[in-house]
CSV table of C-alpha atoms and ligand atoms in Angstrom, one decimal:
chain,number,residue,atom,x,y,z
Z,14,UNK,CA,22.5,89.8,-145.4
Z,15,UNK,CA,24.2,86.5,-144.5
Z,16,UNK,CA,23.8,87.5,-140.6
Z,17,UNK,CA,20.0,87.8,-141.3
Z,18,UNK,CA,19.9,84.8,-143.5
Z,19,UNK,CA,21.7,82.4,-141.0
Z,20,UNK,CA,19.5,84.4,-137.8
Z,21,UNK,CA,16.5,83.1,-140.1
Z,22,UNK,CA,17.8,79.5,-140.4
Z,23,UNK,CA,18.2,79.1,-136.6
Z,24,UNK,CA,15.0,80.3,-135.5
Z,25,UNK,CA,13.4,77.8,-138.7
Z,26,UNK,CA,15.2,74.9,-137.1
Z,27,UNK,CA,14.2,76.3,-133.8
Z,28,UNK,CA,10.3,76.2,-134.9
Z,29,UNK,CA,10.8,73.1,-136.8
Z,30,UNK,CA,12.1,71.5,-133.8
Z,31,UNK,CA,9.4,72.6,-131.9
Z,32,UNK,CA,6.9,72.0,-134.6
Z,33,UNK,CA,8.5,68.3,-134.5
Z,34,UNK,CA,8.2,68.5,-130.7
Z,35,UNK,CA,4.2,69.5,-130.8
Z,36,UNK,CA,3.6,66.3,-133.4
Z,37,UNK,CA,5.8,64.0,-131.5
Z,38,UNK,CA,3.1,64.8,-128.1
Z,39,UNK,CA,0.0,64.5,-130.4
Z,40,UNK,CA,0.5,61.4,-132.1
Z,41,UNK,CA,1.6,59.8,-128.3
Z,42,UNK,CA,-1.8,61.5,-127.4
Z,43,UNK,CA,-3.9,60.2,-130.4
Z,44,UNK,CA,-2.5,56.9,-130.1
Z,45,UNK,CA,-3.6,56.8,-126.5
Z,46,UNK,CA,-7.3,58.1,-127.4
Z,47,UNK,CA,-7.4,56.1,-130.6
Z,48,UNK,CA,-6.6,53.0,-128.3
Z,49,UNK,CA,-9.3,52.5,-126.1
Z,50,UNK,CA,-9.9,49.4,-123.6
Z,51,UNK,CA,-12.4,46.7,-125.5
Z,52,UNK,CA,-14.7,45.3,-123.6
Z,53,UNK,CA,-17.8,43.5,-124.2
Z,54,UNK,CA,-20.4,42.6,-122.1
Z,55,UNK,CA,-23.9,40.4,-122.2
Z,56,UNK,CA,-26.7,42.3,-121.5
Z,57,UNK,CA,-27.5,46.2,-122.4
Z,58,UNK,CA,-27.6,48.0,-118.9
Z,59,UNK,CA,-24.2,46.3,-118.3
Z,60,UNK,CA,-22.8,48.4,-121.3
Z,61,UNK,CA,-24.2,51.8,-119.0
Z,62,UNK,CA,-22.1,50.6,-116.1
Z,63,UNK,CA,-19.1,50.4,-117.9
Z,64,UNK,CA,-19.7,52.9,-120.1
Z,65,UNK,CA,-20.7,54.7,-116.9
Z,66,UNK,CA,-17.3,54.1,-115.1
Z,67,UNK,CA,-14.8,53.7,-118.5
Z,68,UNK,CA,-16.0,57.0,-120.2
Z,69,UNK,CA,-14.3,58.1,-123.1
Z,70,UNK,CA,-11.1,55.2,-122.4
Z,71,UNK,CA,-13.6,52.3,-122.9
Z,72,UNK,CA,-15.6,51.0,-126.1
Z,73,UNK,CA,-18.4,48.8,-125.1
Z,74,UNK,CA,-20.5,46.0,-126.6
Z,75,UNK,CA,-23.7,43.8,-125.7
Z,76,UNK,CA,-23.8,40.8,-127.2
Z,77,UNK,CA,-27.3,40.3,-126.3
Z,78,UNK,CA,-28.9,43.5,-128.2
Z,79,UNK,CA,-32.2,45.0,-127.5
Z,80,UNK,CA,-35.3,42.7,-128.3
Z,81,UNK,CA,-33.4,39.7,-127.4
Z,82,UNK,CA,-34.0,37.4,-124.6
Z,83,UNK,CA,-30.5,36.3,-122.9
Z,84,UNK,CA,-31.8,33.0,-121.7
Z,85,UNK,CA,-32.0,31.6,-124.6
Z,86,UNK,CA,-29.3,33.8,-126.4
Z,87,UNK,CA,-26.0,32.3,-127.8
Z,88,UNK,CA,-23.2,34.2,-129.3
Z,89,UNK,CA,-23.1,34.3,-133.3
Z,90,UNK,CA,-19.9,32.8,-134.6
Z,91,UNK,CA,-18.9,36.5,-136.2
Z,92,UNK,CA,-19.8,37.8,-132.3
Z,93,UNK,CA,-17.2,34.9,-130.8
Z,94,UNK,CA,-14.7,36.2,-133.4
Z,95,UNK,CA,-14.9,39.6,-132.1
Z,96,UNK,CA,-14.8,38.7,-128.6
Z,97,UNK,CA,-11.3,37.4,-128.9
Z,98,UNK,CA,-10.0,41.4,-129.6
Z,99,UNK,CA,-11.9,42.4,-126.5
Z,100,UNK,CA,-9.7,43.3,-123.4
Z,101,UNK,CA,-12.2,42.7,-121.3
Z,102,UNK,CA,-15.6,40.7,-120.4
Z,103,UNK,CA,-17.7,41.5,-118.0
Z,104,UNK,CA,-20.0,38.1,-117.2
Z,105,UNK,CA,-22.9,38.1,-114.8
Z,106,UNK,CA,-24.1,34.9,-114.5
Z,107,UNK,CA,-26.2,34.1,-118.2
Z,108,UNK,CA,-26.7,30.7,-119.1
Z,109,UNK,CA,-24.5,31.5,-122.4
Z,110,UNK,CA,-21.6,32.7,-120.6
Z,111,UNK,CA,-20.9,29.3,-118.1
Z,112,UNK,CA,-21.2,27.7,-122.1
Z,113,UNK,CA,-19.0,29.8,-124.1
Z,114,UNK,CA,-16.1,31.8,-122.0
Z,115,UNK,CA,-13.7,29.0,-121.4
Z,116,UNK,CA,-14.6,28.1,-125.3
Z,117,UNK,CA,-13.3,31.9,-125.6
Z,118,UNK,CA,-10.8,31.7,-122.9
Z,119,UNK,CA,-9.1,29.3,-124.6
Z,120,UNK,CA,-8.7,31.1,-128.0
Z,121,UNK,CA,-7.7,34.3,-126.6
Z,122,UNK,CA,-5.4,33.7,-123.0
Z,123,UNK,CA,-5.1,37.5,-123.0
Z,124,UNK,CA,-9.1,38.1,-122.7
Z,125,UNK,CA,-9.4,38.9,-118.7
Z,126,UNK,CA,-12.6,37.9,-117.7
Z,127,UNK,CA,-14.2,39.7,-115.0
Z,128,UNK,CA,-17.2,38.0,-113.0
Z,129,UNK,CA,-19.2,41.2,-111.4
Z,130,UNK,CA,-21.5,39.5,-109.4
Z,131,UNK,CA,-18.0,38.0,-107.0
Z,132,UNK,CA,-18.7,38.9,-103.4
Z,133,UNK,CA,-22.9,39.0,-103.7
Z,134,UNK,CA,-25.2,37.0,-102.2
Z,135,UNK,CA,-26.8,35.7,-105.3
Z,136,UNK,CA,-30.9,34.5,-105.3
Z,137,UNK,CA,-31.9,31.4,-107.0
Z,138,UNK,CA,-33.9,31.6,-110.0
Z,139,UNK,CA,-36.6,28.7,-110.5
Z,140,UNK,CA,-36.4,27.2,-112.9
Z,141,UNK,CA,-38.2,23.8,-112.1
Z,142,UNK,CA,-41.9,23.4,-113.2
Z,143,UNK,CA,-43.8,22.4,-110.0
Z,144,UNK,CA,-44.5,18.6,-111.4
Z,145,UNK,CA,-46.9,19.6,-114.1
Z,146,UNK,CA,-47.1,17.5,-116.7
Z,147,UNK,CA,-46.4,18.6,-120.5
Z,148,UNK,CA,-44.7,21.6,-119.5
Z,149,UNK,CA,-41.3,19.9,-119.7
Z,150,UNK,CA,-38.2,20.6,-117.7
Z,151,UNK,CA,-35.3,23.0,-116.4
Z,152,UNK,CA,-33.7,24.1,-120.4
Z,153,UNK,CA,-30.1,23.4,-121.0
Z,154,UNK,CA,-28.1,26.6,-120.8
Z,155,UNK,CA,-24.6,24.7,-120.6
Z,156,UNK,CA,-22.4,23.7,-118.0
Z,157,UNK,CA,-21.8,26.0,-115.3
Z,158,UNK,CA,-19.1,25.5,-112.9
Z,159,UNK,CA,-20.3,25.2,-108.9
Z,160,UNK,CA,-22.0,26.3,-107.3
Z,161,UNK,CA,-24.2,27.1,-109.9
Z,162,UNK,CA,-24.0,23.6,-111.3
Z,163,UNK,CA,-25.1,22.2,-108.1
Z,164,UNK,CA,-28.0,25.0,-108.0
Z,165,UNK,CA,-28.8,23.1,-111.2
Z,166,UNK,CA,-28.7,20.0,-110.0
Z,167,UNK,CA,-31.6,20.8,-107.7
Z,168,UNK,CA,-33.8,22.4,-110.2
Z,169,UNK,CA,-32.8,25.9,-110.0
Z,170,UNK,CA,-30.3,28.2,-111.4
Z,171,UNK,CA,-28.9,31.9,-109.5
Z,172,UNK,CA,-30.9,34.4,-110.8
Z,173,UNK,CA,-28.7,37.0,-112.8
Z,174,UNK,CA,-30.7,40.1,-112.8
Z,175,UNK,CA,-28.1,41.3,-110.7
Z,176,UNK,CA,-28.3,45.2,-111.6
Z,177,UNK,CA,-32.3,45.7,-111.4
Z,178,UNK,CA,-30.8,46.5,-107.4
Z,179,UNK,CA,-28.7,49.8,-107.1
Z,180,UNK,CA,-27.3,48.9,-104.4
Z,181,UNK,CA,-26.2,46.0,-105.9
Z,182,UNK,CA,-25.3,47.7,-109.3
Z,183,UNK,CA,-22.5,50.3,-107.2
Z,184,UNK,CA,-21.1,46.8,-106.2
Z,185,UNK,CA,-21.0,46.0,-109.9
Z,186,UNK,CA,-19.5,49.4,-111.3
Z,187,UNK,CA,-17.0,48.7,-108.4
Z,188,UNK,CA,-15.8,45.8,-109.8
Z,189,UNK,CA,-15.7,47.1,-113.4
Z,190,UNK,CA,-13.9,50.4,-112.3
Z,191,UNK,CA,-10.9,48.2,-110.3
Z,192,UNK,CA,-10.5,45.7,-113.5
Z,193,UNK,CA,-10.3,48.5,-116.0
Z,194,UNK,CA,-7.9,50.5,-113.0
Z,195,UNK,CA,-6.1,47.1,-113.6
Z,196,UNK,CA,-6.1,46.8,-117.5
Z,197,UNK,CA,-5.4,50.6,-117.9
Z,198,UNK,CA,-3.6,52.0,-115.0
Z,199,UNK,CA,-2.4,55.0,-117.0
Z,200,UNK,CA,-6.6,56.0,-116.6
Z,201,UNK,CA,-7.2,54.9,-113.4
Z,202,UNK,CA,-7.9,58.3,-112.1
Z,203,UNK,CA,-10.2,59.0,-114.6
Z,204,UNK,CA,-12.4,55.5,-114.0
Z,205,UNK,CA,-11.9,56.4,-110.3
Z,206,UNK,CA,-13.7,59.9,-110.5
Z,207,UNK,CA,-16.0,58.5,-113.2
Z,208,UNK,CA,-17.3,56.1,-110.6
Z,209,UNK,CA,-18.1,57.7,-107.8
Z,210,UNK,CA,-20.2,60.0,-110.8
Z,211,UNK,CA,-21.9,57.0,-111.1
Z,212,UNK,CA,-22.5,55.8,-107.8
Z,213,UNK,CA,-23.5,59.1,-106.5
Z,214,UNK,CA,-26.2,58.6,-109.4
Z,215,UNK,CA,-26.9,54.9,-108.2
Z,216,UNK,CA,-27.5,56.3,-104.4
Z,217,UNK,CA,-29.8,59.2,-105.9
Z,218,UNK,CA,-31.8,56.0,-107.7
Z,219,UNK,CA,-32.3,54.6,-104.4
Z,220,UNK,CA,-33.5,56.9,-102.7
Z,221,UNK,CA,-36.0,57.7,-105.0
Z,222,UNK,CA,-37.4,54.3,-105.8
Z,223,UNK,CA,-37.6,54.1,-102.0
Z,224,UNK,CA,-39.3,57.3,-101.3
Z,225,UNK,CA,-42.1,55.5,-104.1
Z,226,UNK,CA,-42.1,52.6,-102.8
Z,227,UNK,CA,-41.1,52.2,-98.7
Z,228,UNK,CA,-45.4,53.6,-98.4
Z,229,UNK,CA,-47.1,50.7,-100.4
Z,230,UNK,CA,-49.1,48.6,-97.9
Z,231,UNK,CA,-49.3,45.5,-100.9
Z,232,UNK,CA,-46.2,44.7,-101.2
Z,233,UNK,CA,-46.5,42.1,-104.0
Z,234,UNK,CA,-46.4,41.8,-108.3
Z,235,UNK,CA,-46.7,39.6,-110.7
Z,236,UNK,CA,-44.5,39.5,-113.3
Z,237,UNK,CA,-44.1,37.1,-116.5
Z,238,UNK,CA,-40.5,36.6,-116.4
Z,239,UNK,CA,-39.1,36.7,-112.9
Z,240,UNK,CA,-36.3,39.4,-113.8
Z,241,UNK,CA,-37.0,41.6,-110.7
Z,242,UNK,CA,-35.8,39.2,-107.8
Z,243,UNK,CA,-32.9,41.4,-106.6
Z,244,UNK,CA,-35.4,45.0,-107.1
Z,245,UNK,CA,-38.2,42.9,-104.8
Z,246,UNK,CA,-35.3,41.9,-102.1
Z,247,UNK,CA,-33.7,45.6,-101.6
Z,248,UNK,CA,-37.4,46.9,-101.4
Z,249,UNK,CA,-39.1,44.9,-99.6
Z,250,UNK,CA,-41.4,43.5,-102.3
Z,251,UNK,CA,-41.8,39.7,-103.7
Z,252,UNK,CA,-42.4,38.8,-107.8
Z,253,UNK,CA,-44.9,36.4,-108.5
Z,254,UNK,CA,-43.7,34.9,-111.7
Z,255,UNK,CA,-46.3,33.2,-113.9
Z,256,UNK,CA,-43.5,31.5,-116.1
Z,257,UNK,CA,-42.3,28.7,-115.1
Z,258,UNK,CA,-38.8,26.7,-116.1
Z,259,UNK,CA,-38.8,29.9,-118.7
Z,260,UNK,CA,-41.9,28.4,-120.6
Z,261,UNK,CA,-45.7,29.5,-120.1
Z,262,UNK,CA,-47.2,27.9,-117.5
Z,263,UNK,CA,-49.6,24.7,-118.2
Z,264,UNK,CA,-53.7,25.0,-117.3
Z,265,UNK,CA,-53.0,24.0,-113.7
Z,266,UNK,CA,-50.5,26.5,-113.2
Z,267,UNK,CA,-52.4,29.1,-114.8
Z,268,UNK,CA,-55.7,28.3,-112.8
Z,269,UNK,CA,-53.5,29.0,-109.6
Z,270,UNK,CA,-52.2,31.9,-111.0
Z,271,UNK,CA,-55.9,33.6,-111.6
Z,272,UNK,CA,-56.9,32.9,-108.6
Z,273,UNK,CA,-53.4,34.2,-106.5
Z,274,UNK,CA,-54.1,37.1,-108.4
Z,275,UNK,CA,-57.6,37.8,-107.0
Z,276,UNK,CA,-56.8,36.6,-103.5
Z,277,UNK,CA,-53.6,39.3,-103.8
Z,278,UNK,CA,-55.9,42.2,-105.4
Z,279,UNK,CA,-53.3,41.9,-108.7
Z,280,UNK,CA,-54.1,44.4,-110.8
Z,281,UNK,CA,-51.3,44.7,-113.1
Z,282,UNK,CA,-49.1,41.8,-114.9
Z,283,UNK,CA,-45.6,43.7,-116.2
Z,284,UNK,CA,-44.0,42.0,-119.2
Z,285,UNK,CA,-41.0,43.0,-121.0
Z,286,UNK,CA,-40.8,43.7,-124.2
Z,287,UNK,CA,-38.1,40.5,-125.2
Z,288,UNK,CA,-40.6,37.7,-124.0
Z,289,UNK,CA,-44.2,38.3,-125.5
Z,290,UNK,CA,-46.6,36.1,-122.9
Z,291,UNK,CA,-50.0,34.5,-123.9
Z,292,UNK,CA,-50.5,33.8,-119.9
Z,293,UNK,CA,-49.8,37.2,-119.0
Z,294,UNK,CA,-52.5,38.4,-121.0
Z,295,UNK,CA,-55.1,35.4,-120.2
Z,296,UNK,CA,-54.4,36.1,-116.5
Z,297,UNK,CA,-54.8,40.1,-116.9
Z,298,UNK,CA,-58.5,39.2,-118.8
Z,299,UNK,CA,-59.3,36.8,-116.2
Z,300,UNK,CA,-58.6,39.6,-113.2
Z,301,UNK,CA,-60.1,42.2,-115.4
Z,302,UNK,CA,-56.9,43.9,-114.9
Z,303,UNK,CA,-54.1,45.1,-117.5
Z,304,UNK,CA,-50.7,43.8,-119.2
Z,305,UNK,CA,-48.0,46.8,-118.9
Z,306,UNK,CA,-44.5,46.6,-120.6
Z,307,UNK,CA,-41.5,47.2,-118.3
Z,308,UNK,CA,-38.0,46.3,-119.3
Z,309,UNK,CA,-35.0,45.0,-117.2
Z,310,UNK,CA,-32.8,45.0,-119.8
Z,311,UNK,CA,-33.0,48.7,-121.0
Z,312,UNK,CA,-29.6,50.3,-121.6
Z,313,UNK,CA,-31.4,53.6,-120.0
Z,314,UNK,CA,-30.8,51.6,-117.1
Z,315,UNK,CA,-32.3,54.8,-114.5
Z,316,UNK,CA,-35.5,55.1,-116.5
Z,317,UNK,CA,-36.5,51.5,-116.6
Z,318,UNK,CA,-35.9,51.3,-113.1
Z,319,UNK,CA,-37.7,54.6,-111.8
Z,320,UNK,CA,-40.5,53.1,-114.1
Z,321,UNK,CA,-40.9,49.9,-112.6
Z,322,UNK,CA,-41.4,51.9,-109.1
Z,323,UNK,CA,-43.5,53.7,-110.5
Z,324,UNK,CA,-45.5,51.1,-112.0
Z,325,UNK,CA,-45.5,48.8,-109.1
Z,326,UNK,CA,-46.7,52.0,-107.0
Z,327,UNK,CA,-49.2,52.8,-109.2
Z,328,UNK,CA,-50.7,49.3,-109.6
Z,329,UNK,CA,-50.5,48.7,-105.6
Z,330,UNK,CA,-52.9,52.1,-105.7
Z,331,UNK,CA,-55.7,50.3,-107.6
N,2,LIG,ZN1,-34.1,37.2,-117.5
């Protein structure tokens, strides 16, 4: 009896230790999943890239959500707050972010700040109004460091639409998967394998949006807000933007616009859906064509892009 009872001690001890062993190993690994890298970022398809390349080790947020416009966006004070808990911020060039990062910076030393569009050649965005009266100047977006202030300076400011290029967008999930490599090296494996996923995806996109569009003889569309500069340069297309310094443009403007249009065989005006466009529709009615809805800043950031090809393809057909 007292063999079996102390045989029966040892082996609870045994499991207990083992037991204790098994908990020790799960609480290390819930503590790692239940801790993962913060990062925030401006604009909606930005949170698919790092979501994209971070997985299941990354919890993303857009300060800009879906229905705003980011050019005119600032950060709510509850949104600033939050920022300071965030590992990581991935900036792209919006006017808020030359405004409020140092602000941010400042208040939170550990907050690495990670600028995605380093190492591209960036396109200005006009922003200057062509001299016509009443329509008032370039807006105040803040105070960006060179050489974007000097871009200013001259009227214009580099166009951030960055990702509406896939090419461009694998150079951005590039940067994001090094930084979070570099904030979470126990993952980097994971953000390694999850990015060339993503790429592959990103070269698949390109390919297809060129198959749509490398046969379109008219190579041109008009667009309200100029959001698809870096789209028109990898495909060999140009936007004709009808706003101008991010404002509808004046009568004169307008007038030019109508008859561009006509001269260009325009048939189609895209919009998207954060900026609703008086001029876009007045110039549609004028060419008896039609307004359609295409969004840059989509978080399905594959869709809105094999859309636009297809919408620029189909309106090059009419
Ligand atoms: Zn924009």
């Amino acid at each position: 009896m007292a063999v079996r009872r102390r045989l029966s001690l040892e082996m609870t001890s045994t499991s207990v230790m083992r037991a204790w062993i098994l908990l020790t190993a799960l609480l290390i690994a819930t503590a790692a999943l239940a801790d993962p890298v913060r990062v925030f970022v401006g604009v909606p398809p930005l949170q698919t890239f790092v979501e994209g390349v971070g997985g299941r080790h990354v919890e993303v947020y857009s300060l800009v959500q879906p229905g705003q416009s980011p050019h005119a966006y600032e950060p709510t004070p509850r949104q600033v707050a939050a920022l300071t808990s965030a590992d990581l911020y991935v900036g792209i060039g919006l006017p808020f972010e030359a405004g409020q990062l140092p602000r941010i910076r400042a208040a939170d030393p550990g907050l690495r700040v990670l600028d995605a569009r380093e190492g591209i050649d960036l396109r200005r965005l006009e922003v200057h109004d062509h001299g016509e009266t009443g329509e008032g100047g370039a807006h105040d977006h803040g105070h960006p460091a060179d050489p974007e202030a000097a871009a200013r300076a001259e009227g214009f400011e580099m166009d951030p639409h960055v990702w509406t290029s896939p090419p461009l967008g694998k150079h951005i999930a590039r940067a994001i998967r090094d930084a979070l490599a570099e904030i979470d090296p126990a993952n980097a494996a994971a953000y390694e394998a999850n990015y060339d996923r993503f790429s592959a995806g990103l070269d698949r996109l390109d390919r297809e949006i060129r198959a749509a569009l490398d046969p379109l003889t008219r190579r041109r569309f008009m667009v309200y807000h100029p959001a698809w500069g870096y789209f028109a340069d990898t495909y060999g297309l140009v936007q004709i933007p009808i706003e101008k310094a991010g404002k509808e443009p004046g009568p004169r403007s307008l007038a030019a616009l109508v008859d561009q249009a006509r001269r260009e065989g325009v048939k189609v005006i895209f919009v998207q859906p954060q900026l609703s466009s008086k001029a876009a529709e007045q110039v549609a009615a004028a060419i008896g064509g039609r307004v359609v809805v295409i969004d840059p800043l989509a978080a399905d950031y594959e869709a809105s892009l094999r859309r636009a090809a297809r919408e620029i393809a189909e309106a090059a057909d009419q």
